[in-house]
PDB file of C-alpha atoms in Angstrom:
ATOM      1  CA  MET A  99      82.543 134.309  99.677  1.00 49.00           C
ATOM      2  CA  LEU A 100      85.755 132.483  99.034  1.00 64.00           C
ATOM      3  CA  ASN A 101      88.621 132.804 102.126  1.00 72.00           C
ATOM      4  CA  GLU A 102      92.184 133.109 101.235  1.00 78.00           C
ATOM      5  CA  LYS A 103      93.672 131.644 103.695  1.00 77.00           C
ATOM      6  CA  ARG A 104      91.571 129.021 103.354  1.00 79.00           C
ATOM      7  CA  VAL A 105      92.036 128.660  99.477  1.00 80.00           C
ATOM      8  CA  LYS A 106      96.027 128.469 100.246  1.00 79.00           C
ATOM      9  CA  HIS A 107      95.903 125.305 102.733  1.00 75.00           C
ATOM     10  CA  MET A 108      93.614 123.681  99.727  1.00 83.00           C
ATOM     11  CA  VAL A 109      96.323 124.562  97.368  1.00 82.00           C
ATOM     12  CA  LYS A 110      99.379 123.201  99.637  1.00 81.00           C
ATOM     13  CA  LEU A 111      97.268 119.862 100.860  1.00 82.00           C
ATOM     14  CA  ALA A 112      96.086 118.961  97.187  1.00 83.00           C
ATOM     15  CA  SER A 113      99.936 119.985  95.980  1.00 80.00           C
ATOM     16  CA  TYR A 114     100.678 117.313  98.562  1.00 81.00           C
ATOM     17  CA  ASP A 115      98.475 114.573  97.117  1.00 81.00           C
ATOM     18  CA  THR A 116      99.568 114.909  94.380  1.00 81.00           C
ATOM     19  CA  LYS A 117     103.714 115.136  94.859  1.00 80.00           C
ATOM     20  CA  TYR A 118     103.754 112.186  97.534  1.00 77.00           C
ATOM     21  CA  GLY A 119     100.369 111.805  99.373  1.00 81.00           C
ATOM     22  CA  SER A 120      99.912 108.164  98.136  1.00 79.00           C
ATOM     23  CA  GLU A 121     103.156 106.407  98.899  1.00 84.00           C
ATOM     24  CA  ASP A 122     103.653 108.707 101.987  1.00 82.00           C
ATOM     25  CA  MET A 123      99.804 107.173 103.019  1.00 85.00           C
ATOM     26  CA  LYS A 124     101.178 103.763 102.300  1.00 85.00           C
ATOM     27  CA  VAL A 125     104.412 103.929 104.098  1.00 87.00           C
ATOM     28  CA  SER A 126     103.205 105.948 107.618  1.00 85.00           C
ATOM     29  CA  THR A 127     100.434 103.219 108.107  1.00 85.00           C
ATOM     30  CA  TYR A 128     103.035 101.012 108.976  1.00 89.00           C
ATOM     31  CA  PHE A 129     105.084 101.129 112.250  1.00 92.00           C
ATOM     32  CA  LYS A 130     108.980 101.701 111.934  1.00 92.00           C
ATOM     33  CA  ASN A 131     110.307  98.802 112.613  1.00 94.00           C
ATOM     34  CA  ASP A 132     107.423  96.762 110.728  1.00 95.00           C
ATOM     35  CA  TYR A 133     108.338  98.671 107.200  1.00 94.00           C
ATOM     36  CA  ILE A 134     112.135  98.401 107.640  1.00 96.00           C
ATOM     37  CA  SER A 135     111.228  94.152 108.203  1.00 96.00           C
ATOM     38  CA  LEU A 136     108.877  93.694 105.419  1.00 96.00           C
ATOM     39  CA  ASN A 137     111.191  95.519 102.884  1.00 96.00           C
ATOM     40  CA  LEU A 138     114.148  93.922 103.874  1.00 97.00           C
ATOM     41  CA  LEU A 139     112.434  90.574 103.799  1.00 98.00           C
ATOM     42  CA  PHE A 140     111.751  91.523 100.074  1.00 97.00           C
ATOM     43  CA  THR A 141     115.006  92.554  99.760  1.00 98.00           C
ATOM     44  CA  PHE A 142     116.767  89.453 101.156  1.00 98.00           C
ATOM     45  CA  LEU A 143     114.296  87.450  98.795  1.00 98.00           C
ATOM     46  CA  TRP A 144     114.811  89.346  95.383  1.00 98.00           C
ATOM     47  CA  THR A 145     119.043  89.708  96.009  1.00 97.00           C
ATOM     48  CA  THR A 146     118.728  85.820  96.808  1.00 98.00           C
ATOM     49  CA  VAL A 147     116.107  85.182  93.244  1.00 98.00           C
ATOM     50  CA  SER A 148     118.823  87.508  91.924  1.00 97.00           C
ATOM     51  CA  TYR A 149     122.099  85.873  92.625  1.00 98.00           C
ATOM     52  CA  VAL A 150     121.191  81.956  91.855  1.00 98.00           C
ATOM     53  CA  ILE A 151     120.223  83.478  88.021  1.00 98.00           C
ATOM     54  CA  LEU A 152     123.329  85.581  88.281  1.00 97.00           C
ATOM     55  CA  VAL A 153     125.351  82.237  89.631  1.00 96.00           C
ATOM     56  CA  ALA A 154     123.672  79.782  87.249  1.00 96.00           C
ATOM     57  CA  LEU A 155     124.224  82.265  84.056  1.00 96.00           C
ATOM     58  CA  LEU A 156     127.408  82.109  85.071  1.00 94.00           C
ATOM     59  CA  GLY A 157     128.080  78.352  85.527  1.00 92.00           C
ATOM     60  CA  LEU A 158     126.428  77.445  82.168  1.00 93.00           C
ATOM     61  CA  SER A 159     128.643  80.306  80.483  1.00 93.00           C
ATOM     62  CA  TYR A 160     131.761  78.540  81.462  1.00 90.00           C
ATOM     63  CA  MET A 161     130.423  75.452  81.600  1.00 90.00           C
ATOM     64  CA  ASP A 162     133.479  73.693  79.853  1.00 89.00           C
ATOM     65  CA  LEU A 163     136.407  75.696  81.846  1.00 86.00           C
ATOM     66  CA  LEU A 164     134.784  74.057  85.334  1.00 84.00           C
ATOM     67  CA  LEU A 165     134.338  70.445  83.746  1.00 86.00           C
ATOM     68  CA  GLU A 166     137.986  70.573  83.080  1.00 86.00           C
ATOM     69  CA  ASN A 167     140.073  69.130  85.511  1.00 81.00           C
ATOM     70  CA  LEU A 168     137.245  68.860  87.902  1.00 87.00           C
ATOM     71  CA  THR A 169     138.390  67.914  91.105  1.00 90.00           C
ATOM     72  CA  LEU A 170     137.016  67.669  94.813  1.00 92.00           C
ATOM     73  CA  GLN A 171     139.618  70.633  95.832  1.00 93.00           C
ATOM     74  CA  LYS A 172     137.849  72.822  93.049  1.00 91.00           C
ATOM     75  CA  ILE A 173     134.954  71.905  93.314  1.00 91.00           C
ATOM     76  CA  ILE A 174     135.215  72.626  97.537  1.00 95.00           C
ATOM     77  CA  TYR A 175     136.883  76.225  96.527  1.00 94.00           C
ATOM     78  CA  ILE A 176     134.066  76.984  94.325  1.00 92.00           C
ATOM     79  CA  GLY A 177     131.445  76.179  96.213  1.00 94.00           C
ATOM     80  CA  GLY A 178     133.193  78.435  99.260  1.00 97.00           C
ATOM     81  CA  THR A 179     133.498  81.103  96.978  1.00 96.00           C
ATOM     82  CA  VAL A 180     129.835  81.346  95.230  1.00 96.00           C
ATOM     83  CA  VAL A 181     129.131  81.376  99.175  1.00 97.00           C
ATOM     84  CA  GLY A 182     131.529  83.926 100.629  1.00 98.00           C
ATOM     85  CA  ALA A 183     130.522  86.227  98.465  1.00 97.00           C
ATOM     86  CA  TYR A 184     126.435  86.144  98.706  1.00 98.00           C
ATOM     87  CA  VAL A 185     127.160  86.450 102.248  1.00 98.00           C
ATOM     88  CA  VAL A 186     128.825  89.321 101.548  1.00 98.00           C
ATOM     89  CA  LEU A 187     126.154  90.630  98.538  1.00 97.00           C
ATOM     90  CA  LEU A 188     123.743  89.825 100.910  1.00 97.00           C
ATOM     91  CA  THR A 189     125.340  91.701 104.244  1.00 97.00           C
ATOM     92  CA  VAL A 190     125.739  94.699 102.156  1.00 98.00           C
ATOM     93  CA  THR A 191     122.604  94.719 100.557  1.00 98.00           C
ATOM     94  CA  LEU A 192     120.658  94.351 103.843  1.00 97.00           C
ATOM     95  CA  ILE A 193     122.423  97.348 105.443  1.00 98.00           C
ATOM     96  CA  ILE A 194     121.946  99.792 102.627  1.00 98.00           C
ATOM     97  CA  ALA A 195     118.434  99.025 102.472  1.00 98.00           C
ATOM     98  CA  GLY A 196     117.550  98.534 106.096  1.00 97.00           C
ATOM     99  CA  ARG A 197     119.015 102.122 105.802  1.00 97.00           C
ATOM    100  CA  TYR A 198     117.336 103.272 102.910  1.00 97.00           C
ATOM    101  CA  TYR A 199     113.674 102.230 104.328  1.00 96.00           C
ATOM    102  CA  LYS A 200     114.368 103.580 108.116  1.00 96.00           C
ATOM    103  CA  LYS A 201     115.026 106.761 105.426  1.00 96.00           C
ATOM    104  CA  LYS A 202     111.902 106.867 103.993  1.00 93.00           C
ATOM    105  CA  HIS A 203     109.775 105.842 107.004  1.00 95.00           C
ATOM    106  CA  LEU A 204     110.884 108.711 108.808  1.00 94.00           C
ATOM    107  CA  LYS A 205     109.883 111.216 106.004  1.00 91.00           C
ATOM    108  CA  ALA A 206     107.200 109.994 104.984  1.00 91.00           C
ATOM    109  CA  ARG A 207     106.292 110.407 108.729  1.00 91.00           C
ATOM    110  CA  LYS A 208     107.291 113.493 108.439  1.00 90.00           C
ATOM    111  CA  HIS A 209     104.826 114.526 105.683  1.00 87.00           C
ATOM    112  CA  MET A 210     102.173 113.059 106.988  1.00 87.00           C
ATOM    113  CA  LYS A 211     102.808 115.199 110.747  1.00 89.00           C
ATOM    114  CA  VAL A 212     102.716 118.668 108.425  1.00 85.00           C
ATOM    115  CA  TYR A 213     100.069 117.196 106.506  1.00 84.00           C
ATOM    116  CA  ARG A 214      97.775 116.302 109.161  1.00 86.00           C
ATOM    117  CA  ALA A 215      98.300 120.055 110.419  1.00 87.00           C
ATOM    118  CA  ASN A 216      97.234 121.504 107.189  1.00 83.00           C
ATOM    119  CA  LEU A 217      94.336 119.428 107.678  1.00 85.00           C
ATOM    120  CA  ASP A 218      93.743 120.666 111.062  1.00 87.00           C
ATOM    121  CA  THR A 219      93.762 124.122 110.298  1.00 84.00           C
ATOM    122  CA  LEU A 220      91.560 124.238 106.987  1.00 83.00           C
ATOM    123  CA  ASP A 221      89.622 122.489 109.395  1.00 85.00           C
ATOM    124  CA  HIS A 222      89.592 125.477 111.999  1.00 85.00           C
ATOM    125  CA  LEU A 223      89.647 128.024 109.133  1.00 81.00           C
ATOM    126  CA  TYR A 224      85.999 126.109 108.291  1.00 82.00           C
ATOM    127  CA  GLU A 225      84.698 126.455 111.647  1.00 83.00           C
ATOM    128  CA  GLN A 226      85.883 130.186 112.068  1.00 80.00           C
ATOM    129  CA  GLU A 227      83.525 130.558 108.781  1.00 77.00           C
ATOM    130  CA  ALA A 228      80.886 128.653 110.159  1.00 72.00           C
ATOM    131  CA  ARG A 229      80.094 130.827 113.193  1.00 70.00           C
TER     132      ARG A 229
END
């Protein structure tokens, strides 16, 4: 005979598994600081690679303009501008990414807490039926 409470908990668990389960389980296996640090490292690497590609493409696009009347002062100015823009972009990107990944980890932990509570409830329902 089917227990209605047990079926309801099974449906809750199944719907959670299909929506969030795999991603939340991956995220919640890390400690918060480890998860944030790992993703900030990836963000740093991808931001750096993207910026280098962007600067290289812009440099190639405006090569004629850059090489006309090139002086040491212009080289220093362009280099300073490129490095300054990189530092600003990287700082803003890492701040935003840090906040995003912190929220994501906290949300995954919260979901997993509810999931485990539902699993415990389901386990208790099975134990009651077994008696």
